[in-house]
mmCIF file of C-alpha atoms and ligand atoms in Angstrom:
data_model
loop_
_atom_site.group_PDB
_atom_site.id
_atom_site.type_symbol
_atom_site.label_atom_id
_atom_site.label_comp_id
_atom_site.label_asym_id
_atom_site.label_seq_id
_atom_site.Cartn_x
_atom_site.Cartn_y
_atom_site.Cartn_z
ATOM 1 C CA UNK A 15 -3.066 -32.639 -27.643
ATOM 2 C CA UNK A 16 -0.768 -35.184 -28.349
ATOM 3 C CA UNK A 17 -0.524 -38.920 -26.307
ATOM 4 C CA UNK A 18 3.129 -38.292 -26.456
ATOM 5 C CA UNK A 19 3.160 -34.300 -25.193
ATOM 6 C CA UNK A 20 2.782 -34.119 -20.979
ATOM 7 C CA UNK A 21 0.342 -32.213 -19.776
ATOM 8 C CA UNK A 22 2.939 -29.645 -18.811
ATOM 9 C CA UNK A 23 6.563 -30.242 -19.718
ATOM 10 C CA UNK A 24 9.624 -29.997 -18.456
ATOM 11 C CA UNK A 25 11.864 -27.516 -21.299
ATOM 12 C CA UNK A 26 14.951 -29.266 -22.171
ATOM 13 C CA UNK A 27 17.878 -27.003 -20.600
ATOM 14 C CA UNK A 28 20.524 -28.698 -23.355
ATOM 15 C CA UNK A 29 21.003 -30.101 -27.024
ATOM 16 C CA UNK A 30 21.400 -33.597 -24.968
ATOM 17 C CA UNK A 31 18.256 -33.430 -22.819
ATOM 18 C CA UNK A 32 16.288 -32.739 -26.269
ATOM 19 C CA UNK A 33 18.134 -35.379 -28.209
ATOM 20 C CA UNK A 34 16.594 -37.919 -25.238
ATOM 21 C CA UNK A 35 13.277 -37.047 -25.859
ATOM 22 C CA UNK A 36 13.739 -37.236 -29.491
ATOM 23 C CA UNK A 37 15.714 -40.883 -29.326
ATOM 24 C CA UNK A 38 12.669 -41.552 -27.128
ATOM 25 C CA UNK A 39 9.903 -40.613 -29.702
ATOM 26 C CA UNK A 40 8.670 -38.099 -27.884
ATOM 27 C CA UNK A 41 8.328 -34.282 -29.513
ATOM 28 C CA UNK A 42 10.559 -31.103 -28.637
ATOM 29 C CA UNK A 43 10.412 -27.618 -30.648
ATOM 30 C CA UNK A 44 13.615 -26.401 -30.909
ATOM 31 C CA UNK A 45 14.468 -23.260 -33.084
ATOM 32 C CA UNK A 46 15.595 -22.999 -36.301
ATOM 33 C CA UNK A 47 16.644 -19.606 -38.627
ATOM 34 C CA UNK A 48 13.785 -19.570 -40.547
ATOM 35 C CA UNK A 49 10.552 -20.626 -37.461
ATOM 36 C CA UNK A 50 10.391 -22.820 -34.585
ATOM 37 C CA UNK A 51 9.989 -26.442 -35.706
ATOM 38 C CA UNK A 52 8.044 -28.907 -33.663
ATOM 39 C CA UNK A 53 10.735 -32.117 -34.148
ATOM 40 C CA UNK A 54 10.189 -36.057 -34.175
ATOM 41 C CA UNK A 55 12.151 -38.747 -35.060
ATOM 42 C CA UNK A 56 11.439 -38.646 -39.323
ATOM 43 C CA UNK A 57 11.860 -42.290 -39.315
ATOM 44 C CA UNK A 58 9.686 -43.680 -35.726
ATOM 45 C CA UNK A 59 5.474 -43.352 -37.659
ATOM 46 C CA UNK A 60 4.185 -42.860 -33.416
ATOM 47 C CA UNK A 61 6.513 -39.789 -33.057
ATOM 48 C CA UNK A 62 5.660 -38.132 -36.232
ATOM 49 C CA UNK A 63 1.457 -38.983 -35.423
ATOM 50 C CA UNK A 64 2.357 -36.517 -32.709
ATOM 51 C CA UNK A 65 3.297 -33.974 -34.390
ATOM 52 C CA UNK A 66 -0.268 -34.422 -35.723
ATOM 53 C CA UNK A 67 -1.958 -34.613 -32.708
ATOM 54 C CA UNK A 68 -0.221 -31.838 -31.020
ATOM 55 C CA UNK A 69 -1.002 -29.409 -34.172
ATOM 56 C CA UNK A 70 -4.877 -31.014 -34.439
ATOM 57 C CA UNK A 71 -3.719 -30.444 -37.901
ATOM 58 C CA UNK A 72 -6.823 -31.520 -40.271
ATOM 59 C CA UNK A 73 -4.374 -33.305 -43.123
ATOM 60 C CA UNK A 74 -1.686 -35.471 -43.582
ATOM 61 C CA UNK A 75 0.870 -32.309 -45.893
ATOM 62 C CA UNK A 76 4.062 -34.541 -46.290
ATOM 63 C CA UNK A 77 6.205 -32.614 -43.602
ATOM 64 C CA UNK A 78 9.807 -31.504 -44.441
ATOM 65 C CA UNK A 79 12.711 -33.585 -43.103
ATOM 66 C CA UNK A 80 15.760 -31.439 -41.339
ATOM 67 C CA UNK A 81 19.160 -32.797 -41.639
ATOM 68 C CA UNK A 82 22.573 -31.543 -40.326
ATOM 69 C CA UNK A 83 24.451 -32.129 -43.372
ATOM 70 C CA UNK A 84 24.427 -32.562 -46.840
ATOM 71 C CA UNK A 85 25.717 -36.146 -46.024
ATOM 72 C CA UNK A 86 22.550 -37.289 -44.182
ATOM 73 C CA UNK A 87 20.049 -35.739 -46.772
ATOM 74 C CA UNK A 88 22.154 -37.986 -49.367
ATOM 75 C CA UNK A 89 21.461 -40.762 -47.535
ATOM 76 C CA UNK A 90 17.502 -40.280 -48.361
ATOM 77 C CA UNK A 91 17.448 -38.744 -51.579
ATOM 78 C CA UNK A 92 18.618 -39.223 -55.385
ATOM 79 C CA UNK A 93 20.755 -36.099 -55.611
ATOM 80 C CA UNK A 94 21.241 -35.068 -59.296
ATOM 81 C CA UNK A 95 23.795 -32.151 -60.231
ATOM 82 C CA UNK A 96 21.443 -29.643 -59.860
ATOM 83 C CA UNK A 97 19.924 -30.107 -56.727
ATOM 84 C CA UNK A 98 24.083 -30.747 -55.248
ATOM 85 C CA UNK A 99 24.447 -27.742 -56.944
ATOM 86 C CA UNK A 100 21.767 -26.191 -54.874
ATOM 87 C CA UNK A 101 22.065 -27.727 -51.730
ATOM 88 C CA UNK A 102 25.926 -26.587 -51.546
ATOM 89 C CA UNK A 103 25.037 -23.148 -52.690
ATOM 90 C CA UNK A 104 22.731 -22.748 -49.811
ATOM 91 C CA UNK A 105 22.850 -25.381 -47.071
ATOM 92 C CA UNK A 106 22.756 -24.522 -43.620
ATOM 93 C CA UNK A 107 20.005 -22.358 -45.277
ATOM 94 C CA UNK A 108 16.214 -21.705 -45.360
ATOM 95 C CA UNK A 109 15.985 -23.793 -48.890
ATOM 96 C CA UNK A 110 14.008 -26.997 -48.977
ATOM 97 C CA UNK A 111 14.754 -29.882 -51.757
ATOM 98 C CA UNK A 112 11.786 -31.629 -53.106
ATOM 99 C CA UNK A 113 13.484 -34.152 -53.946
ATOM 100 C CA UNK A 114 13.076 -38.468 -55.714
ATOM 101 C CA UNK A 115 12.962 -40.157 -52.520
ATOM 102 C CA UNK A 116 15.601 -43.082 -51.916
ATOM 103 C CA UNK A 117 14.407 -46.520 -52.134
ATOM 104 C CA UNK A 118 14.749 -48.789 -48.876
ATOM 105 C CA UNK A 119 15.163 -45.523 -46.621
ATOM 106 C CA UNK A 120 13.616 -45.809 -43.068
ATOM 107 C CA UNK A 121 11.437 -42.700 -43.338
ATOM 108 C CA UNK A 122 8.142 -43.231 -42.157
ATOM 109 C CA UNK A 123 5.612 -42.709 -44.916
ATOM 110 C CA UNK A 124 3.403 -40.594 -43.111
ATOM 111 C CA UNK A 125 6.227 -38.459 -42.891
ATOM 112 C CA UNK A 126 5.739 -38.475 -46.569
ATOM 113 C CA UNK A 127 2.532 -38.637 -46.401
ATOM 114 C CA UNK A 128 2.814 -41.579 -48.561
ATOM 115 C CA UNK A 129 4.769 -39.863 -51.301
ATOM 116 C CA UNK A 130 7.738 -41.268 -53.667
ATOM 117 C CA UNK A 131 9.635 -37.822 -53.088
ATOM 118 C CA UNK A 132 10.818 -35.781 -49.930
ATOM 119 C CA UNK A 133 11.439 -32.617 -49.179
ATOM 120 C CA UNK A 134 14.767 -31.941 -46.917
ATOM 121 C CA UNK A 135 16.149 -29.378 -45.491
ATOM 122 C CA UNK A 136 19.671 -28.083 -43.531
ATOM 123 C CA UNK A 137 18.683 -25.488 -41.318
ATOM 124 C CA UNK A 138 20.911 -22.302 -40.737
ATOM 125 C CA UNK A 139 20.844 -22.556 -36.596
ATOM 126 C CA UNK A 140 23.920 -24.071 -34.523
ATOM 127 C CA UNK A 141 21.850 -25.493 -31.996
ATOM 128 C CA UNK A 142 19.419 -27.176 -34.666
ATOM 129 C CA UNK A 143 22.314 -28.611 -36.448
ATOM 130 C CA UNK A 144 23.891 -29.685 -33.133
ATOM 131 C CA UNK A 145 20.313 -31.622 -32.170
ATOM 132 C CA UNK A 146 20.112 -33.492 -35.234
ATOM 133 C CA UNK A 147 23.692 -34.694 -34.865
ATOM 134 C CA UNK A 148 23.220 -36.046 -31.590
ATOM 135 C CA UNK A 149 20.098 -37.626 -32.171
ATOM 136 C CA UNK A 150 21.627 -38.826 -35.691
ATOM 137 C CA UNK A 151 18.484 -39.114 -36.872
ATOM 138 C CA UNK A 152 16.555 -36.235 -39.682
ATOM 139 C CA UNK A 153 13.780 -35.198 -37.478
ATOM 140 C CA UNK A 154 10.125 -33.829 -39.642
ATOM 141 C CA UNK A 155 9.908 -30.724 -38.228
ATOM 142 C CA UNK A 156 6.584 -28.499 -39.848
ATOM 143 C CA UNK A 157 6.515 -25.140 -38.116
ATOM 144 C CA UNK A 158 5.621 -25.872 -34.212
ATOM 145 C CA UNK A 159 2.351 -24.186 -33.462
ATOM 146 C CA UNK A 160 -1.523 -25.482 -33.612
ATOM 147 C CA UNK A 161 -2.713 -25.689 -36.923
ATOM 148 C CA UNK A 162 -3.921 -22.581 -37.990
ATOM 149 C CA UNK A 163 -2.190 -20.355 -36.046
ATOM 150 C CA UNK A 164 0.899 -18.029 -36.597
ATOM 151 C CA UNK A 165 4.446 -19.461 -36.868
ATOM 152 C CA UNK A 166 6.473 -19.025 -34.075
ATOM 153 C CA UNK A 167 9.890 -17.180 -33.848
ATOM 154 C CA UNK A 168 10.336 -16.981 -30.237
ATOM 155 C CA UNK A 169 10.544 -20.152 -28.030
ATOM 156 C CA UNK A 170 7.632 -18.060 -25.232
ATOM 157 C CA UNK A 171 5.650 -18.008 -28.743
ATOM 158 C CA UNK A 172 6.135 -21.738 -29.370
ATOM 159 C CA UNK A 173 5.316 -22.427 -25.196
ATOM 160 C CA UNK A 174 1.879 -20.076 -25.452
ATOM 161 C CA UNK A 175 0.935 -21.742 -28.837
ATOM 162 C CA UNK A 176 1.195 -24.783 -27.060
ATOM 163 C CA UNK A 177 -0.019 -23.890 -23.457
ATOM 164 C CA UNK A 178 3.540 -24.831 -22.100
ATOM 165 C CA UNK A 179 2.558 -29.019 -23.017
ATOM 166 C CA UNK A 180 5.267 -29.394 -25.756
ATOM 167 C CA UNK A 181 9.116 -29.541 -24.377
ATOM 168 C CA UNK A 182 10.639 -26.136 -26.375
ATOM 169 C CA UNK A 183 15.007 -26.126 -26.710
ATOM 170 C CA UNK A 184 14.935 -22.442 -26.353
ATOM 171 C CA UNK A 185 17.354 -21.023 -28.945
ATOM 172 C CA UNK A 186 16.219 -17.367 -29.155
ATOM 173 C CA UNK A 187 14.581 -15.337 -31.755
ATOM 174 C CA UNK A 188 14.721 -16.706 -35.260
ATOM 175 C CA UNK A 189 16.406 -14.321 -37.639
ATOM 176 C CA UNK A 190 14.545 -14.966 -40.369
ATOM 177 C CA UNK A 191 11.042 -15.463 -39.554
ATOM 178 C CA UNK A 192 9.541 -16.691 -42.279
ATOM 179 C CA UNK A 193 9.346 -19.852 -43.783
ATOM 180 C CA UNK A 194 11.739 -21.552 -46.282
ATOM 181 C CA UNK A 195 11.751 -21.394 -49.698
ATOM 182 C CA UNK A 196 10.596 -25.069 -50.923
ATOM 183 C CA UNK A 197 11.681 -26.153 -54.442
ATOM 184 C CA UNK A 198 11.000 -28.943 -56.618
ATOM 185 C CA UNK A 199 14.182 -30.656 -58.451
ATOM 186 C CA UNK A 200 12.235 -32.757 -61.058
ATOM 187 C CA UNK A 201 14.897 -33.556 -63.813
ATOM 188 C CA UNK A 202 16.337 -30.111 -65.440
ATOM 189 C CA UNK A 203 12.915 -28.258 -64.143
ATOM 190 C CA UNK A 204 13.286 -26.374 -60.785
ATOM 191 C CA UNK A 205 9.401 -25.350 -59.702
ATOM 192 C CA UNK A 206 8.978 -23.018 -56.663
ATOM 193 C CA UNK A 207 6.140 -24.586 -54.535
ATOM 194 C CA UNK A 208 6.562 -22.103 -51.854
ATOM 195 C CA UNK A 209 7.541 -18.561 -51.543
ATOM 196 C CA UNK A 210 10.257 -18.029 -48.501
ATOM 197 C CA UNK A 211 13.066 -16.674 -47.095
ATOM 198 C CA UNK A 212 15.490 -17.406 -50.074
ATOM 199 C CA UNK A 213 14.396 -15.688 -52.600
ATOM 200 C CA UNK A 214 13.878 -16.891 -56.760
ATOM 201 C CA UNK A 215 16.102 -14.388 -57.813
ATOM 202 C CA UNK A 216 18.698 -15.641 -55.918
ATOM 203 C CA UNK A 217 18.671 -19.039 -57.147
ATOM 204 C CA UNK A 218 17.758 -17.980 -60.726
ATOM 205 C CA UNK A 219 21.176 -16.270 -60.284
ATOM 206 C CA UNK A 220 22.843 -19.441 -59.228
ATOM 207 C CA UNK A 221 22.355 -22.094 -61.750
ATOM 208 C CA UNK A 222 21.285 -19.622 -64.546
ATOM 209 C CA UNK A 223 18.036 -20.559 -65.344
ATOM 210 C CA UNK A 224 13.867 -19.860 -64.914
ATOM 211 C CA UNK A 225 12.557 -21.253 -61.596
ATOM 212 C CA UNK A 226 9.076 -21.705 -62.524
ATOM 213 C CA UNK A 227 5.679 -21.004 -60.792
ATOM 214 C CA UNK A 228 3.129 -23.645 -60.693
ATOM 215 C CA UNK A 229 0.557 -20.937 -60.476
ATOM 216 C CA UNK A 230 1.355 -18.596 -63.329
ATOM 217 C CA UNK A 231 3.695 -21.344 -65.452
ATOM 218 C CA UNK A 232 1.485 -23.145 -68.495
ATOM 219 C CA UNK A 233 4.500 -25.320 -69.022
ATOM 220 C CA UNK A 234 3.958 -27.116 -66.153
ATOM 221 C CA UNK A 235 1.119 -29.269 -67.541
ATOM 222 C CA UNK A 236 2.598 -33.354 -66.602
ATOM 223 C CA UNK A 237 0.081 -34.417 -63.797
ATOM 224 C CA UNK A 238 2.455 -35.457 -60.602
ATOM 225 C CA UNK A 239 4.918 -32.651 -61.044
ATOM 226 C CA UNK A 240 2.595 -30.221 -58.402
ATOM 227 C CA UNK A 241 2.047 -31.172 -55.035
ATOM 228 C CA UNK A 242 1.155 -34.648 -55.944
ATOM 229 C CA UNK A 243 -1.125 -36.442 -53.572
ATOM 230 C CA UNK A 244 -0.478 -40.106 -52.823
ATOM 231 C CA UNK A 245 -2.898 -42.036 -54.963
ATOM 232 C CA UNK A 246 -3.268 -45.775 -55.368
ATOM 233 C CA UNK A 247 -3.715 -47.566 -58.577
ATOM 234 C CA UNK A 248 -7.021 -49.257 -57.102
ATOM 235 C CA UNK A 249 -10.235 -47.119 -57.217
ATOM 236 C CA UNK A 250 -11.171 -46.127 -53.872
ATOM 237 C CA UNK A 251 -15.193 -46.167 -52.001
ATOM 238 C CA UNK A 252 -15.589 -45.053 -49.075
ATOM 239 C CA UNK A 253 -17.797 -45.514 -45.985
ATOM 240 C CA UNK A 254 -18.143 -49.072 -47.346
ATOM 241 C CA UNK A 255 -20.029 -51.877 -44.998
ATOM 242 C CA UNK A 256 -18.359 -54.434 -46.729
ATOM 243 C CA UNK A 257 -16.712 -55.521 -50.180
ATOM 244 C CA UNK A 258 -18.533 -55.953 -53.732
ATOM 245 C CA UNK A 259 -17.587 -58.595 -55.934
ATOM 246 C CA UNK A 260 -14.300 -57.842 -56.917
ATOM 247 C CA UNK A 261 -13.067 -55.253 -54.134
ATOM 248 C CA UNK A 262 -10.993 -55.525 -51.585
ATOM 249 C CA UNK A 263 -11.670 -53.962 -48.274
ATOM 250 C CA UNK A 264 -9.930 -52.395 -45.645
ATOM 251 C CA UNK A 265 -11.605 -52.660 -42.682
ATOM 252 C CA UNK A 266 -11.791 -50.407 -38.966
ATOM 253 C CA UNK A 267 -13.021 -51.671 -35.893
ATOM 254 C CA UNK A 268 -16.002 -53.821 -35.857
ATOM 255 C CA UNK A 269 -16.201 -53.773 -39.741
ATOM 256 C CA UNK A 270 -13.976 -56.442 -41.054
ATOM 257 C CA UNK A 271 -11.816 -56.504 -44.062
ATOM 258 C CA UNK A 272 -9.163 -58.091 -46.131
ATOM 259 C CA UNK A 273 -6.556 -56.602 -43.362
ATOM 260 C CA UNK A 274 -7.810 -54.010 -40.471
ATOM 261 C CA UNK A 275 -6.427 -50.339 -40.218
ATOM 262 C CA UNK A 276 -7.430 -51.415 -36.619
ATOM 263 C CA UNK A 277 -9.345 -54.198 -35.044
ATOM 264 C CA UNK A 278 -9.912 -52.015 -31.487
ATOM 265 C CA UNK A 279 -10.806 -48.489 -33.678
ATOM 266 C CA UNK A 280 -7.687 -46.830 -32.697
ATOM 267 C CA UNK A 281 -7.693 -44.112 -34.780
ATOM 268 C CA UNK A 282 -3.487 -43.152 -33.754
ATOM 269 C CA UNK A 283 -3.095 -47.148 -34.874
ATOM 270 C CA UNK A 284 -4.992 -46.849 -38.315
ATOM 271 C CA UNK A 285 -3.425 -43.947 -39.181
ATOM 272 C CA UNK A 286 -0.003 -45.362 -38.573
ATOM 273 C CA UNK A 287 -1.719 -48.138 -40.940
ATOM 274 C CA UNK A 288 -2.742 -46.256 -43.635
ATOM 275 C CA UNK A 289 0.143 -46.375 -46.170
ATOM 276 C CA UNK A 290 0.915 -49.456 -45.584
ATOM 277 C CA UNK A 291 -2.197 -51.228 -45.858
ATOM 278 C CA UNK A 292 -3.315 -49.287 -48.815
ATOM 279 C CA UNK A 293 -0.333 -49.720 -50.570
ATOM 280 C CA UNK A 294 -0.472 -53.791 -49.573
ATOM 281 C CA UNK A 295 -3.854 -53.792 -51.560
ATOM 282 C CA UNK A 296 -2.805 -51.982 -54.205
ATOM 283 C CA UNK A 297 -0.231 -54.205 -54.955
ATOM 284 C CA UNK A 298 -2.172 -57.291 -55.197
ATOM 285 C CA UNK A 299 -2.977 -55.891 -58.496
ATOM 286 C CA UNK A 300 -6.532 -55.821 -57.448
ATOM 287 C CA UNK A 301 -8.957 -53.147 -59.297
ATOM 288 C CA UNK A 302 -10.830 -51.480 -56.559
ATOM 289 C CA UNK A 303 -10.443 -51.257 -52.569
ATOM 290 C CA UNK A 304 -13.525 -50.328 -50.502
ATOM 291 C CA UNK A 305 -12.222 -48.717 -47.197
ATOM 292 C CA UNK A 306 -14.672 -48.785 -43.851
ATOM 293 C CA UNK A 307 -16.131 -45.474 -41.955
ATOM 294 C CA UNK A 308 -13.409 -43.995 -39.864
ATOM 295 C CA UNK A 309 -15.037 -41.515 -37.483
ATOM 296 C CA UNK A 310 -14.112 -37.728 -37.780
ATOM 297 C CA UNK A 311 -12.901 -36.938 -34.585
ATOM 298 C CA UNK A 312 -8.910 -36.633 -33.529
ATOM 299 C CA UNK A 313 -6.487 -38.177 -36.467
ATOM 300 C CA UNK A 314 -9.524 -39.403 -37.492
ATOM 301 C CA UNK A 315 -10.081 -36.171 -40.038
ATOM 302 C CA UNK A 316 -6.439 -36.471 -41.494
ATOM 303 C CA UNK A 317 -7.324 -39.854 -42.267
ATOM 304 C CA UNK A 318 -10.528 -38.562 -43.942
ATOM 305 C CA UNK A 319 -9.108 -35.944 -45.626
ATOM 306 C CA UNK A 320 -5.917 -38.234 -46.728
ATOM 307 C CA UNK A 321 -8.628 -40.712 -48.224
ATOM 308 C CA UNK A 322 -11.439 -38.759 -50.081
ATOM 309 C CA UNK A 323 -7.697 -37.108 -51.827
ATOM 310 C CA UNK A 324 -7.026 -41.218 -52.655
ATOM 311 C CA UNK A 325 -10.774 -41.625 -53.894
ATOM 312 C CA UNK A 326 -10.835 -38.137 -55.809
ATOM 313 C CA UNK A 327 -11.678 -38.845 -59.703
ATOM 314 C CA UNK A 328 -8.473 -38.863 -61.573
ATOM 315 C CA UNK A 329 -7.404 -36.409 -64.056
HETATM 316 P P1 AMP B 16 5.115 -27.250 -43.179
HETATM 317 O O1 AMP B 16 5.237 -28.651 -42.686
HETATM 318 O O2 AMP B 16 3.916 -26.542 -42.675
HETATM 319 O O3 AMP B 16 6.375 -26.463 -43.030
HETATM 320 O O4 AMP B 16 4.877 -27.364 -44.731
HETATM 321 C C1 AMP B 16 5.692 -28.201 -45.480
HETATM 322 C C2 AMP B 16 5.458 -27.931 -46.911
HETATM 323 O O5 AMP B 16 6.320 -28.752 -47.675
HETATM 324 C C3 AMP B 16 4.046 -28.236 -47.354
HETATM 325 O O6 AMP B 16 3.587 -27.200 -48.180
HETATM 326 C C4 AMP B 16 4.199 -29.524 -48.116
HETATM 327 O O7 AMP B 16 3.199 -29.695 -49.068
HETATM 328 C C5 AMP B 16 5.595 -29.379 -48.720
HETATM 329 N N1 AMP B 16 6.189 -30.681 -48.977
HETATM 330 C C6 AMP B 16 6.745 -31.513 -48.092
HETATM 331 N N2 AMP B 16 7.115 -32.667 -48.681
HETATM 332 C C7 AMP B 16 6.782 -32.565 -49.975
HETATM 333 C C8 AMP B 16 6.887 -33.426 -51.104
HETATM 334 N N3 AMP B 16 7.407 -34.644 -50.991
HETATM 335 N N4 AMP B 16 6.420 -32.978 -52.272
HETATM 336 C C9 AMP B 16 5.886 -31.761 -52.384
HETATM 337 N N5 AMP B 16 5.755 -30.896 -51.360
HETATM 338 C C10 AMP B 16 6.193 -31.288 -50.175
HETATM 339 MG MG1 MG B 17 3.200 -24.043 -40.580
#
């Protein structure tokens, strides 16, 4: 359970009570049309960890951002014709935007899970609209129950899920119940990467062309254009005790390294880390970067998971 979530908490009785915790980087589920989302701050790394630690979700999946307008989602990403076509066609609405993420933005990259795009979102609910424009900030928001389990529509769902320890903005039953639709804008191709509550037909019937399918489309064949994982240019070893000649290393804990993900093993701290550091490496040009046993347990398996996806022989 997360560091930030009390052990029983107090439900937010307005939009302004939630906004606080959220300014405060602290978590609240509040409803949306589509599922309950579990909201932090998109651009404070600590508040989004949480939403990791309250799931005990096993990977760092880039989460989608929620903004109350078309204005704030322009403020993190490249917008071409098509995907303002889209977003106008169907925002407040269960559609999410993969979108070329802005350069210089203050999202958090584990938000993006390290990622040059993001996915954003306007969500059909007045009192989700009303939260993000209070707190003025896009919140990540993946659906709020433990990893694993089934979405919730209700807020009672979201407070059993959750054994009452995450603060819920109780906004009734979502009307649509599923999740949103989440496209990719990539150029003039628009790939569905998730099935949802808007359906292809719809959009097909919008801007007049074939939404594709990465599982039954041969035409999408450019590595990157699927769920791309973040991968640095160095080769990556793991469980490394130290560097070979011509390595860098990132160390944890007691094993040292060019830079620490954490000097104490603080597994919330290395993950907050993680971009960063490997990204720092990586641009020192150097070839390969051997990375230091992080234990399993807590965010410890995201980070795991997150690295064996950086070390994974490339196509
Ligand atoms: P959830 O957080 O469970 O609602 O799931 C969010 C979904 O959005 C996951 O399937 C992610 O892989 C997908 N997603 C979020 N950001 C991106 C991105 N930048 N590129 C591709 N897919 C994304
Ligand atoms: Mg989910």
């Amino acid at each position: 359970m997360s560091l930030n979530a009390p052990a029983s908490a107090i439900d937010p009785k307005t939009v302004e009570d939630a906004a606080a915790l959220l300014r405060a980087g602290q978590l609240c589920a509040f409803p949306t049309e589509t599922v309950y989302g579990l909201g932090a701050d998109a651009t404070d790394s600590d508040a989004v960890l949480s939403i990791y630690e309250a799931k005990g979700r096993p990977r760092f999946n880039p989460l989608i951002i929620h903004c109350s307008d078309l204005a704030m989602a322009e403020t993190l990403a490249e917008f071409s014709p098509l995907a303002r076509t889209l977003a106008k066609a169907f925002w407040p609405g269960p559609l999410t935007l993969v979108l070329p993420k802005r350069t210089g933005v203050a999202l958090s990259d584990i938000t993006t899970a390290g990622l040059s795009s993001v996915a954003l979102r306007v969500p059909a609910h007045p009192l989700a609209l009303e939260l993000i424009a209070v707190v003025g900030k896009p919140l990540a928001a993946p659906s709020a129950n433990p990893s694993g389990r089934l979405s919730p529509t209700s807020a009672s769902q979201v407070r059993l899920g959750f054994a009452g320890r995450v603060p819920v903005l109780d906004g009734g039953p979502c009307s649509a119940g599923v999740e949103s639709t989440i496209i990719s804008v990539a150029g003039d191709t628009l790939t569905q990467l998730r099935a949802g509550a808007l359906s292809r037909e719809e959009i097909e019937a919008l801007v007049g062309q074939q939404v594709l399918d990465p599982a039954k489309d041969a035409a999408i064949t450019a590595p990157g254009m699927l769920l791309s994982h973040y991968a640095p240019n160095a080769l990556i070893r793991l469980n490394a005790d130290a560097a070979n000649p011509g390595e860098a290393m990132l160390g944890f804990g007691k094993v040292s390294g060019t830079i620490n993900l954490s000097p104490s093993g603080d597994l919330h701290e290395a993950a907050r880390n993680l971009f960063a550091m490997l990204n720092q490496l990586d641009e020192t040009g150097i070839r390969a970067i051997a990375v230091a046993p992080i234990p399993l347990d807590g965010l410890g398996e995201a980070i795991n998971d997150r690295l064996e996806r950086a070390a994974a022989p490339r196509g």
